[in-house]
């Protein structure tokens, strides 16, 4: 099993969600996050005063998926979230040792 964490732009969340649903992903966790990468934040003007925004708001999508479908899910996220501009986000893929459904105590792929 794999855990896929994708950091994407807010307005791309619905596209990513739909793309993952088309790939058969049943569940996902969405978290609002802030961070910086190569984009290094930006400046904004509020009431005539310019100030720096060091951490850019993004959305983190987390998905647990079996190994056979992981690459298709990654490709779907890239296609849905990509704009070609700096700040499109990142995808992190890690091995998932186990998953357990609390209600039924199912483990492994059956739990996801």
mmCIF file of N, CA, C and O in Angstrom:
data_model
loop_
_atom_site.group_PDB
_atom_site.id
_atom_site.type_symbol
_atom_site.label_atom_id
_atom_site.label_comp_id
_atom_site.label_asym_id
_atom_site.label_seq_id
_atom_site.Cartn_x
_atom_site.Cartn_y
_atom_site.Cartn_z
ATOM 1 N N UNK A 1 0.837 -1.178 0.000
ATOM 2 C CA UNK A 1 0.000 0.000 0.000
ATOM 3 C C UNK A 1 0.882 1.242 0.000
ATOM 4 O O UNK A 1 2.002 1.210 0.471
ATOM 5 N N UNK A 2 0.328 2.320 -0.515
ATOM 6 C CA UNK A 2 1.023 3.604 -0.585
ATOM 7 C C UNK A 2 0.146 4.683 0.045
ATOM 8 O O UNK A 2 -1.082 4.603 0.009
ATOM 9 N N UNK A 3 0.808 5.681 0.616
ATOM 10 C CA UNK A 3 0.121 6.882 1.054
ATOM 11 C C UNK A 3 0.586 8.004 0.143
ATOM 12 O O UNK A 3 1.786 8.258 0.019
ATOM 13 N N UNK A 4 -0.361 8.653 -0.498
ATOM 14 C CA UNK A 4 -0.066 9.759 -1.407
ATOM 15 C C UNK A 4 -0.520 11.044 -0.731
ATOM 16 O O UNK A 4 -1.678 11.163 -0.335
ATOM 17 N N UNK A 5 0.410 11.987 -0.589
ATOM 18 C CA UNK A 5 0.097 13.307 -0.060
ATOM 19 C C UNK A 5 0.365 14.316 -1.174
ATOM 20 O O UNK A 5 1.487 14.404 -1.656
ATOM 21 N N UNK A 6 -0.661 15.038 -1.556
ATOM 22 C CA UNK A 6 -0.525 16.033 -2.619
ATOM 23 C C UNK A 6 -0.845 17.410 -2.056
ATOM 24 O O UNK A 6 -1.899 17.601 -1.451
ATOM 25 N N UNK A 7 0.083 18.342 -2.236
ATOM 26 C CA UNK A 7 -0.128 19.732 -1.838
ATOM 27 C C UNK A 7 -0.494 20.485 -3.112
ATOM 28 O O UNK A 7 0.309 20.564 -4.039
ATOM 29 N N UNK A 8 -1.719 21.028 -3.167
ATOM 30 C CA UNK A 8 -2.212 21.662 -4.397
ATOM 31 C C UNK A 8 -2.835 23.013 -4.089
ATOM 32 O O UNK A 8 -3.092 23.361 -2.938
ATOM 33 N N UNK A 9 -3.089 23.762 -5.139
ATOM 34 C CA UNK A 9 -3.753 25.059 -5.014
ATOM 35 C C UNK A 9 -5.216 24.845 -4.590
ATOM 36 O O UNK A 9 -5.830 23.854 -4.956
ATOM 37 N N UNK A 10 -5.757 25.830 -3.846
ATOM 38 C CA UNK A 10 -7.139 25.722 -3.374
ATOM 39 C C UNK A 10 -8.123 25.505 -4.513
ATOM 40 O O UNK A 10 -9.002 24.654 -4.422
ATOM 41 N N UNK A 11 -7.995 26.288 -5.567
ATOM 42 C CA UNK A 11 -8.987 26.227 -6.632
ATOM 43 C C UNK A 11 -8.873 24.964 -7.490
ATOM 44 O O UNK A 11 -9.745 24.697 -8.317
ATOM 45 N N UNK A 12 -7.824 24.164 -7.286
ATOM 46 C CA UNK A 12 -7.672 22.909 -8.008
ATOM 47 C C UNK A 12 -8.210 21.707 -7.215
ATOM 48 O O UNK A 12 -8.228 20.591 -7.720
ATOM 49 N N UNK A 13 -8.656 21.938 -5.987
ATOM 50 C CA UNK A 13 -9.107 20.841 -5.134
ATOM 51 C C UNK A 13 -10.242 20.047 -5.764
ATOM 52 O O UNK A 13 -10.208 18.813 -5.782
ATOM 53 N N UNK A 14 -11.244 20.722 -6.279
ATOM 54 C CA UNK A 14 -12.396 20.017 -6.863
ATOM 55 C C UNK A 14 -11.974 19.168 -8.061
ATOM 56 O O UNK A 14 -12.433 18.036 -8.219
ATOM 57 N N UNK A 15 -11.068 19.692 -8.893
ATOM 58 C CA UNK A 15 -10.571 18.929 -10.041
ATOM 59 C C UNK A 15 -9.809 17.692 -9.589
ATOM 60 O O UNK A 15 -9.971 16.609 -10.164
ATOM 61 N N UNK A 16 -8.986 17.842 -8.551
ATOM 62 C CA UNK A 16 -8.215 16.710 -8.033
ATOM 63 C C UNK A 16 -9.162 15.669 -7.437
ATOM 64 O O UNK A 16 -9.015 14.471 -7.671
ATOM 65 N N UNK A 17 -10.134 16.132 -6.674
ATOM 66 C CA UNK A 17 -11.105 15.216 -6.065
ATOM 67 C C UNK A 17 -11.842 14.417 -7.135
ATOM 68 O O UNK A 17 -11.986 13.195 -7.028
ATOM 69 N N UNK A 18 -12.302 15.086 -8.176
ATOM 70 C CA UNK A 18 -13.013 14.403 -9.260
ATOM 71 C C UNK A 18 -12.109 13.429 -10.000
ATOM 72 O O UNK A 18 -12.536 12.329 -10.358
ATOM 73 N N UNK A 19 -10.861 13.814 -10.229
ATOM 74 C CA UNK A 19 -9.915 12.936 -10.928
ATOM 75 C C UNK A 19 -9.642 11.675 -10.111
ATOM 76 O O UNK A 19 -9.567 10.571 -10.665
ATOM 77 N N UNK A 20 -9.495 11.820 -8.797
ATOM 78 C CA UNK A 20 -9.265 10.658 -7.947
ATOM 79 C C UNK A 20 -10.508 9.772 -7.887
ATOM 80 O O UNK A 20 -10.399 8.541 -7.882
ATOM 81 N N UNK A 21 -11.678 10.376 -7.858
ATOM 82 C CA UNK A 21 -12.918 9.591 -7.860
ATOM 83 C C UNK A 21 -13.039 8.765 -9.132
ATOM 84 O O UNK A 21 -13.478 7.618 -9.094
ATOM 85 N N UNK A 22 -12.641 9.342 -10.268
ATOM 86 C CA UNK A 22 -12.662 8.610 -11.539
ATOM 87 C C UNK A 22 -11.701 7.420 -11.525
ATOM 88 O O UNK A 22 -11.905 6.445 -12.238
ATOM 89 N N UNK A 23 -10.654 7.497 -10.698
ATOM 90 C CA UNK A 23 -9.684 6.404 -10.571
ATOM 91 C C UNK A 23 -10.130 5.366 -9.546
ATOM 92 O O UNK A 23 -9.402 4.419 -9.262
ATOM 93 N N UNK A 24 -11.310 5.567 -8.965
ATOM 94 C CA UNK A 24 -11.834 4.601 -8.013
ATOM 95 C C UNK A 24 -11.378 4.809 -6.580
ATOM 96 O O UNK A 24 -11.545 3.914 -5.744
ATOM 97 N N UNK A 25 -10.826 5.974 -6.279
ATOM 98 C CA UNK A 25 -10.409 6.264 -4.909
ATOM 99 C C UNK A 25 -11.659 6.577 -4.100
ATOM 100 O O UNK A 25 -12.399 7.500 -4.413
ATOM 101 N N UNK A 26 -11.896 5.789 -3.055
ATOM 102 C CA UNK A 26 -13.127 5.911 -2.283
ATOM 103 C C UNK A 26 -13.038 6.968 -1.194
ATOM 104 O O UNK A 26 -14.017 7.634 -0.892
ATOM 105 N N UNK A 27 -11.877 7.135 -0.586
ATOM 106 C CA UNK A 27 -11.767 8.066 0.519
ATOM 107 C C UNK A 27 -10.510 8.897 0.445
ATOM 108 O O UNK A 27 -9.505 8.484 -0.129
ATOM 109 N N UNK A 28 -10.577 10.081 1.011
ATOM 110 C CA UNK A 28 -9.417 10.962 1.056
ATOM 111 C C UNK A 28 -9.576 11.916 2.226
ATOM 112 O O UNK A 28 -10.676 12.118 2.721
ATOM 113 N N UNK A 29 -8.480 12.462 2.677
ATOM 114 C CA UNK A 29 -8.482 13.448 3.745
ATOM 115 C C UNK A 29 -7.966 14.755 3.179
ATOM 116 O O UNK A 29 -6.946 14.779 2.487
ATOM 117 N N UNK A 30 -8.678 15.837 3.471
ATOM 118 C CA UNK A 30 -8.324 17.159 2.967
ATOM 119 C C UNK A 30 -7.977 18.046 4.160
ATOM 120 O O UNK A 30 -8.735 18.117 5.121
ATOM 121 N N UNK A 31 -6.839 18.734 4.075
ATOM 122 C CA UNK A 31 -6.407 19.629 5.137
ATOM 123 C C UNK A 31 -5.950 20.944 4.528
ATOM 124 O O UNK A 31 -5.244 20.942 3.517
ATOM 125 N N UNK A 32 -6.362 22.052 5.143
ATOM 126 C CA UNK A 32 -5.841 23.343 4.701
ATOM 127 C C UNK A 32 -4.489 23.536 5.363
ATOM 128 O O UNK A 32 -4.351 23.390 6.573
ATOM 129 N N UNK A 33 -3.481 23.851 4.552
ATOM 130 C CA UNK A 33 -2.118 23.996 5.051
ATOM 131 C C UNK A 33 -1.511 25.293 4.541
ATOM 132 O O UNK A 33 -2.043 25.933 3.631
ATOM 133 N N UNK A 34 -0.380 25.671 5.124
ATOM 134 C CA UNK A 34 0.393 26.823 4.668
ATOM 135 C C UNK A 34 1.836 26.381 4.563
ATOM 136 O O UNK A 34 2.310 25.577 5.362
ATOM 137 N N UNK A 35 2.540 26.903 3.587
ATOM 138 C CA UNK A 35 3.933 26.539 3.441
ATOM 139 C C UNK A 35 4.620 27.388 2.392
ATOM 140 O O UNK A 35 4.027 28.279 1.795
ATOM 141 N N UNK A 36 5.892 27.091 2.200
ATOM 142 C CA UNK A 36 6.630 27.788 1.157
ATOM 143 C C UNK A 36 7.607 26.815 0.522
ATOM 144 O O UNK A 36 8.069 25.874 1.152
ATOM 145 N N UNK A 37 7.863 27.042 -0.719
ATOM 146 C CA UNK A 37 8.825 26.261 -1.475
ATOM 147 C C UNK A 37 9.632 27.229 -2.304
ATOM 148 O O UNK A 37 10.061 28.280 -1.812
ATOM 149 N N UNK A 38 9.786 26.921 -3.554
ATOM 150 C CA UNK A 38 10.512 27.831 -4.441
ATOM 151 C C UNK A 38 9.774 29.145 -4.631
ATOM 152 O O UNK A 38 10.363 30.158 -4.960
ATOM 153 N N UNK A 39 8.475 29.105 -4.424
ATOM 154 C CA UNK A 39 7.653 30.297 -4.598
ATOM 155 C C UNK A 39 8.029 31.384 -3.584
ATOM 156 O O UNK A 39 7.911 32.565 -3.847
ATOM 157 N N UNK A 40 8.478 30.998 -2.411
ATOM 158 C CA UNK A 40 8.959 31.899 -1.353
ATOM 159 C C UNK A 40 7.948 32.966 -0.949
ATOM 160 O O UNK A 40 8.303 34.066 -0.577
ATOM 161 N N UNK A 41 6.678 32.657 -1.030
ATOM 162 C CA UNK A 41 5.657 33.613 -0.603
ATOM 163 C C UNK A 41 5.457 34.709 -1.629
ATOM 164 O O UNK A 41 5.932 34.640 -2.754
ATOM 165 N N UNK A 42 4.746 35.735 -1.223
ATOM 166 C CA UNK A 42 4.485 36.865 -2.107
ATOM 167 C C UNK A 42 4.139 38.082 -1.250
ATOM 168 O O UNK A 42 4.010 37.985 -0.045
ATOM 169 N N UNK A 43 3.988 39.232 -1.898
ATOM 170 C CA UNK A 43 3.591 40.436 -1.174
ATOM 171 C C UNK A 43 2.169 40.794 -1.558
ATOM 172 O O UNK A 43 1.727 40.548 -2.682
ATOM 173 N N UNK A 44 1.450 41.368 -0.594
ATOM 174 C CA UNK A 44 0.085 41.827 -0.824
ATOM 175 C C UNK A 44 -0.048 43.229 -0.272
ATOM 176 O O UNK A 44 0.718 43.646 0.593
ATOM 177 N N UNK A 45 -1.045 43.935 -0.764
ATOM 178 C CA UNK A 45 -1.318 45.277 -0.269
ATOM 179 C C UNK A 45 -2.680 45.250 0.415
ATOM 180 O O UNK A 45 -3.676 44.819 -0.175
ATOM 181 N N UNK A 46 -2.701 45.687 1.683
ATOM 182 C CA UNK A 46 -3.936 45.742 2.455
ATOM 183 C C UNK A 46 -4.060 47.131 3.044
ATOM 184 O O UNK A 46 -3.180 47.577 3.788
ATOM 185 N N UNK A 47 -5.115 47.833 2.671
ATOM 186 C CA UNK A 47 -5.357 49.203 3.137
ATOM 187 C C UNK A 47 -4.150 50.110 2.912
ATOM 188 O O UNK A 47 -3.736 50.865 3.788
ATOM 189 N N UNK A 48 -3.563 49.968 1.749
ATOM 190 C CA UNK A 48 -2.455 50.823 1.362
ATOM 191 C C UNK A 48 -1.098 50.430 1.903
ATOM 192 O O UNK A 48 -0.103 51.072 1.602
ATOM 193 N N UNK A 49 -1.035 49.386 2.703
ATOM 194 C CA UNK A 49 0.234 48.941 3.268
ATOM 195 C C UNK A 49 0.637 47.621 2.640
ATOM 196 O O UNK A 49 -0.160 46.690 2.576
ATOM 197 N N UNK A 50 1.867 47.561 2.173
ATOM 198 C CA UNK A 50 2.364 46.329 1.574
ATOM 199 C C UNK A 50 2.967 45.444 2.664
ATOM 200 O O UNK A 50 3.682 45.924 3.540
ATOM 201 N N UNK A 51 2.637 44.163 2.611
ATOM 202 C CA UNK A 51 3.217 43.234 3.578
ATOM 203 C C UNK A 51 3.520 41.908 2.892
ATOM 204 O O UNK A 51 2.930 41.575 1.865
ATOM 205 N N UNK A 52 4.455 41.179 3.487
ATOM 206 C CA UNK A 52 4.906 39.912 2.900
ATOM 207 C C UNK A 52 4.087 38.756 3.463
ATOM 208 O O UNK A 52 3.823 38.693 4.660
ATOM 209 N N UNK A 53 3.690 37.863 2.583
ATOM 210 C CA UNK A 53 3.038 36.622 2.979
ATOM 211 C C UNK A 53 4.078 35.533 2.772
ATOM 212 O O UNK A 53 4.362 35.127 1.647
ATOM 213 N N UNK A 54 4.702 35.083 3.870
ATOM 214 C CA UNK A 54 5.792 34.118 3.774
ATOM 215 C C UNK A 54 5.308 32.704 3.491
ATOM 216 O O UNK A 54 5.978 31.935 2.825
ATOM 217 N N UNK A 55 4.168 32.351 4.046
ATOM 218 C CA UNK A 55 3.630 31.006 3.855
ATOM 219 C C UNK A 55 2.365 31.092 3.026
ATOM 220 O O UNK A 55 1.407 31.761 3.400
ATOM 221 N N UNK A 56 2.375 30.399 1.907
ATOM 222 C CA UNK A 56 1.278 30.449 0.951
ATOM 223 C C UNK A 56 0.231 29.402 1.335
ATOM 224 O O UNK A 56 0.569 28.258 1.629
ATOM 225 N N UNK A 57 -1.053 29.774 1.352
ATOM 226 C CA UNK A 57 -2.086 28.794 1.674
ATOM 227 C C UNK A 57 -2.273 27.789 0.535
ATOM 228 O O UNK A 57 -2.316 28.158 -0.634
ATOM 229 N N UNK A 58 -2.350 26.516 0.922
ATOM 230 C CA UNK A 58 -2.561 25.421 -0.030
ATOM 231 C C UNK A 58 -3.514 24.417 0.597
ATOM 232 O O UNK A 58 -3.955 24.587 1.732
ATOM 233 N N UNK A 59 -3.800 23.355 -0.121
ATOM 234 C CA UNK A 59 -4.634 22.265 0.369
ATOM 235 C C UNK A 59 -3.832 20.972 0.253
ATOM 236 O O UNK A 59 -3.183 20.735 -0.770
ATOM 237 N N UNK A 60 -3.865 20.157 1.315
ATOM 238 C CA UNK A 60 -3.197 18.859 1.272
ATOM 239 C C UNK A 60 -4.258 17.776 1.145
ATOM 240 O O UNK A 60 -5.194 17.714 1.932
ATOM 241 N N UNK A 61 -4.086 16.934 0.123
ATOM 242 C CA UNK A 61 -4.974 15.799 -0.122
ATOM 243 C C UNK A 61 -4.191 14.541 0.225
ATOM 244 O O UNK A 61 -3.104 14.319 -0.314
ATOM 245 N N UNK A 62 -4.732 13.719 1.121
ATOM 246 C CA UNK A 62 -4.076 12.482 1.519
ATOM 247 C C UNK A 62 -4.945 11.297 1.104
ATOM 248 O O UNK A 62 -6.153 11.296 1.347
ATOM 249 N N UNK A 63 -4.297 10.321 0.487
ATOM 250 C CA UNK A 63 -4.992 9.140 -0.010
ATOM 251 C C UNK A 63 -4.170 7.906 0.326
ATOM 252 O O UNK A 63 -2.959 7.894 0.119
ATOM 253 N N UNK A 64 -4.843 6.874 0.814
ATOM 254 C CA UNK A 64 -4.210 5.560 0.986
ATOM 255 C C UNK A 64 -4.743 4.676 -0.132
ATOM 256 O O UNK A 64 -5.953 4.619 -0.374
ATOM 257 N N UNK A 65 -3.838 3.996 -0.818
ATOM 258 C CA UNK A 65 -4.232 3.235 -2.016
ATOM 259 C C UNK A 65 -3.337 2.015 -2.159
ATOM 260 O O UNK A 65 -2.203 2.012 -1.678
ATOM 261 N N UNK A 66 -3.844 0.985 -2.825
ATOM 262 C CA UNK A 66 -3.002 -0.196 -3.025
ATOM 263 C C UNK A 66 -1.958 0.086 -4.102
ATOM 264 O O UNK A 66 -2.100 0.988 -4.922
ATOM 265 N N UNK A 67 -0.883 -0.677 -4.072
ATOM 266 C CA UNK A 67 0.263 -0.432 -4.952
ATOM 267 C C UNK A 67 -0.099 -0.435 -6.429
ATOM 268 O O UNK A 67 0.445 0.348 -7.208
ATOM 269 N N UNK A 68 -1.029 -1.303 -6.834
ATOM 270 C CA UNK A 68 -1.377 -1.440 -8.247
ATOM 271 C C UNK A 68 -2.021 -0.183 -8.823
ATOM 272 O O UNK A 68 -1.902 0.079 -10.012
ATOM 273 N N UNK A 69 -2.708 0.575 -7.997
ATOM 274 C CA UNK A 69 -3.427 1.749 -8.491
ATOM 275 C C UNK A 69 -2.736 3.058 -8.158
ATOM 276 O O UNK A 69 -3.214 4.131 -8.519
ATOM 277 N N UNK A 70 -1.602 3.010 -7.483
ATOM 278 C CA UNK A 70 -0.932 4.232 -7.026
ATOM 279 C C UNK A 70 -0.489 5.116 -8.189
ATOM 280 O O UNK A 70 -0.725 6.328 -8.170
ATOM 281 N N UNK A 71 0.154 4.562 -9.195
ATOM 282 C CA UNK A 71 0.662 5.381 -10.300
ATOM 283 C C UNK A 71 -0.468 6.050 -11.070
ATOM 284 O O UNK A 71 -0.349 7.210 -11.468
ATOM 285 N N UNK A 72 -1.581 5.354 -11.257
ATOM 286 C CA UNK A 72 -2.731 5.961 -11.943
ATOM 287 C C UNK A 72 -3.281 7.130 -11.136
ATOM 288 O O UNK A 72 -3.661 8.160 -11.703
ATOM 289 N N UNK A 73 -3.313 7.001 -9.813
ATOM 290 C CA UNK A 73 -3.792 8.088 -8.962
ATOM 291 C C UNK A 73 -2.835 9.275 -9.023
ATOM 292 O O UNK A 73 -3.275 10.428 -9.092
ATOM 293 N N UNK A 74 -1.532 9.010 -9.000
ATOM 294 C CA UNK A 74 -0.539 10.082 -9.095
ATOM 295 C C UNK A 74 -0.678 10.824 -10.422
ATOM 296 O O UNK A 74 -0.690 12.055 -10.468
ATOM 297 N N UNK A 75 -0.810 10.082 -11.512
ATOM 298 C CA UNK A 75 -0.983 10.703 -12.828
ATOM 299 C C UNK A 75 -2.249 11.551 -12.876
ATOM 300 O O UNK A 75 -2.256 12.636 -13.474
ATOM 301 N N UNK A 76 -3.322 11.074 -12.252
ATOM 302 C CA UNK A 76 -4.580 11.821 -12.232
ATOM 303 C C UNK A 76 -4.427 13.122 -11.453
ATOM 304 O O UNK A 76 -4.941 14.171 -11.870
ATOM 305 N N UNK A 77 -3.701 13.079 -10.342
ATOM 306 C CA UNK A 77 -3.473 14.297 -9.547
ATOM 307 C C UNK A 77 -2.664 15.302 -10.353
ATOM 308 O O UNK A 77 -2.997 16.491 -10.403
ATOM 309 N N UNK A 78 -1.604 14.836 -10.996
ATOM 310 C CA UNK A 78 -0.764 15.736 -11.793
ATOM 311 C C UNK A 78 -1.584 16.398 -12.893
ATOM 312 O O UNK A 78 -1.533 17.618 -13.082
ATOM 313 N N UNK A 79 -2.358 15.609 -13.604
ATOM 314 C CA UNK A 79 -3.148 16.155 -14.717
ATOM 315 C C UNK A 79 -4.172 17.178 -14.224
ATOM 316 O O UNK A 79 -4.381 18.209 -14.849
ATOM 317 N N UNK A 80 -4.787 16.900 -13.067
ATOM 318 C CA UNK A 80 -5.834 17.789 -12.559
ATOM 319 C C UNK A 80 -5.275 19.050 -11.909
ATOM 320 O O UNK A 80 -5.901 20.106 -11.963
ATOM 321 N N UNK A 81 -4.098 18.972 -11.287
ATOM 322 C CA UNK A 81 -3.581 20.092 -10.506
ATOM 323 C C UNK A 81 -2.595 20.973 -11.252
ATOM 324 O O UNK A 81 -2.309 22.089 -10.817
ATOM 325 N N UNK A 82 -2.090 20.517 -12.366
ATOM 326 C CA UNK A 82 -1.019 21.224 -13.062
ATOM 327 C C UNK A 82 -1.519 22.448 -13.816
ATOM 328 O O UNK A 82 -2.476 22.370 -14.579
ATOM 329 N N UNK A 83 -0.859 23.595 -13.578
ATOM 330 C CA UNK A 83 -1.130 24.808 -14.350
ATOM 331 C C UNK A 83 0.095 25.229 -15.154
ATOM 332 O O UNK A 83 -0.009 26.053 -16.041
ATOM 333 N N UNK A 84 1.265 24.687 -14.779
ATOM 334 C CA UNK A 84 2.504 25.069 -15.439
ATOM 335 C C UNK A 84 3.190 26.255 -14.785
ATOM 336 O O UNK A 84 4.235 26.700 -15.242
ATOM 337 N N UNK A 85 2.605 26.785 -13.722
ATOM 338 C CA UNK A 85 3.156 27.944 -13.034
ATOM 339 C C UNK A 85 3.850 27.510 -11.742
ATOM 340 O O UNK A 85 3.544 26.456 -11.186
ATOM 341 N N UNK A 86 4.767 28.345 -11.268
ATOM 342 C CA UNK A 86 5.398 28.094 -9.974
ATOM 343 C C UNK A 86 4.311 28.082 -8.910
ATOM 344 O O UNK A 86 3.417 28.925 -8.919
ATOM 345 N N UNK A 87 4.385 27.109 -8.003
ATOM 346 C CA UNK A 87 3.401 27.016 -6.930
ATOM 347 C C UNK A 87 2.317 25.991 -7.167
ATOM 348 O O UNK A 87 1.343 25.938 -6.425
ATOM 349 N N UNK A 88 2.475 25.161 -8.206
ATOM 350 C CA UNK A 88 1.478 24.121 -8.466
ATOM 351 C C UNK A 88 1.411 23.101 -7.338
ATOM 352 O O UNK A 88 0.379 22.491 -7.123
ATOM 353 N N UNK A 89 2.503 22.895 -6.610
ATOM 354 C CA UNK A 89 2.473 21.992 -5.469
ATOM 355 C C UNK A 89 3.441 20.837 -5.601
ATOM 356 O O UNK A 89 4.309 20.820 -6.470
ATOM 357 N N UNK A 90 3.265 19.866 -4.719
ATOM 358 C CA UNK A 90 4.132 18.688 -4.677
ATOM 359 C C UNK A 90 3.295 17.466 -4.381
ATOM 360 O O UNK A 90 2.210 17.555 -3.807
ATOM 361 N N UNK A 91 3.840 16.299 -4.735
ATOM 362 C CA UNK A 91 3.248 15.013 -4.378
ATOM 363 C C UNK A 91 4.318 14.204 -3.664
ATOM 364 O O UNK A 91 5.445 14.096 -4.155
ATOM 365 N N UNK A 92 3.962 13.674 -2.504
ATOM 366 C CA UNK A 92 4.857 12.811 -1.745
ATOM 367 C C UNK A 92 4.220 11.428 -1.656
ATOM 368 O O UNK A 92 3.041 11.304 -1.329
ATOM 369 N N UNK A 93 5.006 10.400 -1.957
ATOM 370 C CA UNK A 93 4.517 9.025 -1.915
ATOM 371 C C UNK A 93 5.360 8.251 -0.917
ATOM 372 O O UNK A 93 6.585 8.240 -1.020
ATOM 373 N N UNK A 94 4.694 7.611 0.043
ATOM 374 C CA UNK A 94 5.395 6.807 1.037
ATOM 375 C C UNK A 94 4.761 5.428 1.110
ATOM 376 O O UNK A 94 3.578 5.250 0.793
ATOM 377 N N UNK A 95 5.576 4.453 1.515
ATOM 378 C CA UNK A 95 5.045 3.109 1.750
ATOM 379 C C UNK A 95 4.216 3.136 3.019
ATOM 380 O O UNK A 95 4.595 3.743 4.015
ATOM 381 N N UNK A 96 3.091 2.460 2.977
ATOM 382 C CA UNK A 96 2.183 2.387 4.107
ATOM 383 C C UNK A 96 2.250 0.974 4.663
ATOM 384 O O UNK A 96 1.925 0.012 3.968
ATOM 385 N N UNK A 97 2.725 0.848 5.890
ATOM 386 C CA UNK A 97 2.930 -0.472 6.491
ATOM 387 C C UNK A 97 1.608 -1.200 6.703
ATOM 388 O O UNK A 97 1.507 -2.400 6.421
ATOM 389 N N UNK A 98 0.591 -0.503 7.183
ATOM 390 C CA UNK A 98 -0.683 -1.162 7.448
ATOM 391 C C UNK A 98 -1.774 -0.117 7.557
ATOM 392 O O UNK A 98 -1.511 1.065 7.791
ATOM 393 N N UNK A 99 -2.995 -0.549 7.393
ATOM 394 C CA UNK A 99 -4.179 0.274 7.608
ATOM 395 C C UNK A 99 -5.184 -0.604 8.339
ATOM 396 O O UNK A 99 -5.306 -1.792 8.044
ATOM 397 N N UNK A 100 -5.889 -0.007 9.269
ATOM 398 C CA UNK A 100 -6.859 -0.759 10.062
ATOM 399 C C UNK A 100 -8.157 0.031 10.111
ATOM 400 O O UNK A 100 -8.162 1.203 10.499
ATOM 401 N N UNK A 101 -9.248 -0.612 9.713
ATOM 402 C CA UNK A 101 -10.564 0.011 9.836
ATOM 403 C C UNK A 101 -11.040 -0.241 11.261
ATOM 404 O O UNK A 101 -11.168 -1.386 11.690
ATOM 405 N N UNK A 102 -11.273 0.812 11.996
ATOM 406 C CA UNK A 102 -11.612 0.694 13.405
ATOM 407 C C UNK A 102 -12.929 -0.061 13.611
ATOM 408 O O UNK A 102 -13.025 -0.929 14.483
ATOM 409 N N UNK A 103 -13.932 0.237 12.802
ATOM 410 C CA UNK A 103 -15.255 -0.358 12.990
ATOM 411 C C UNK A 103 -15.244 -1.871 12.897
ATOM 412 O O UNK A 103 -15.847 -2.565 13.709
ATOM 413 N N UNK A 104 -14.514 -2.419 11.912
ATOM 414 C CA UNK A 104 -14.556 -3.869 11.669
ATOM 415 C C UNK A 104 -13.251 -4.581 11.985
ATOM 416 O O UNK A 104 -13.187 -5.800 11.896
ATOM 417 N N UNK A 105 -12.214 -3.825 12.286
ATOM 418 C CA UNK A 105 -10.881 -4.354 12.549
ATOM 419 C C UNK A 105 -10.243 -4.998 11.305
ATOM 420 O O UNK A 105 -9.279 -5.743 11.428
ATOM 421 N N UNK A 106 -10.779 -4.697 10.115
ATOM 422 C CA UNK A 106 -10.141 -5.166 8.879
ATOM 423 C C UNK A 106 -8.781 -4.492 8.755
ATOM 424 O O UNK A 106 -8.595 -3.360 9.179
ATOM 425 N N UNK A 107 -7.834 -5.203 8.140
ATOM 426 C CA UNK A 107 -6.490 -4.664 7.971
ATOM 427 C C UNK A 107 -6.081 -4.720 6.520
ATOM 428 O O UNK A 107 -6.688 -5.402 5.698
ATOM 429 N N UNK A 108 -5.012 -3.994 6.219
ATOM 430 C CA UNK A 108 -4.441 -4.013 4.877
ATOM 431 C C UNK A 108 -5.333 -3.333 3.852
ATOM 432 O O UNK A 108 -6.063 -2.389 4.151
ATOM 433 N N UNK A 109 -5.286 -3.862 2.633
ATOM 434 C CA UNK A 109 -6.035 -3.265 1.511
ATOM 435 C C UNK A 109 -7.535 -3.286 1.783
ATOM 436 O O UNK A 109 -8.244 -2.373 1.370
ATOM 437 N N UNK A 110 -8.033 -4.292 2.487
ATOM 438 C CA UNK A 110 -9.467 -4.363 2.787
ATOM 439 C C UNK A 110 -9.923 -3.178 3.639
ATOM 440 O O UNK A 110 -11.089 -2.791 3.611
ATOM 441 N N UNK A 111 -9.007 -2.616 4.426
ATOM 442 C CA UNK A 111 -9.369 -1.489 5.299
ATOM 443 C C UNK A 111 -9.473 -0.173 4.552
ATOM 444 O O UNK A 111 -10.097 0.768 5.046
ATOM 445 N N UNK A 112 -8.849 -0.090 3.371
ATOM 446 C CA UNK A 112 -8.911 1.170 2.632
ATOM 447 C C UNK A 112 -9.956 1.079 1.564
ATOM 448 O O UNK A 112 -10.489 1.982 1.076
#
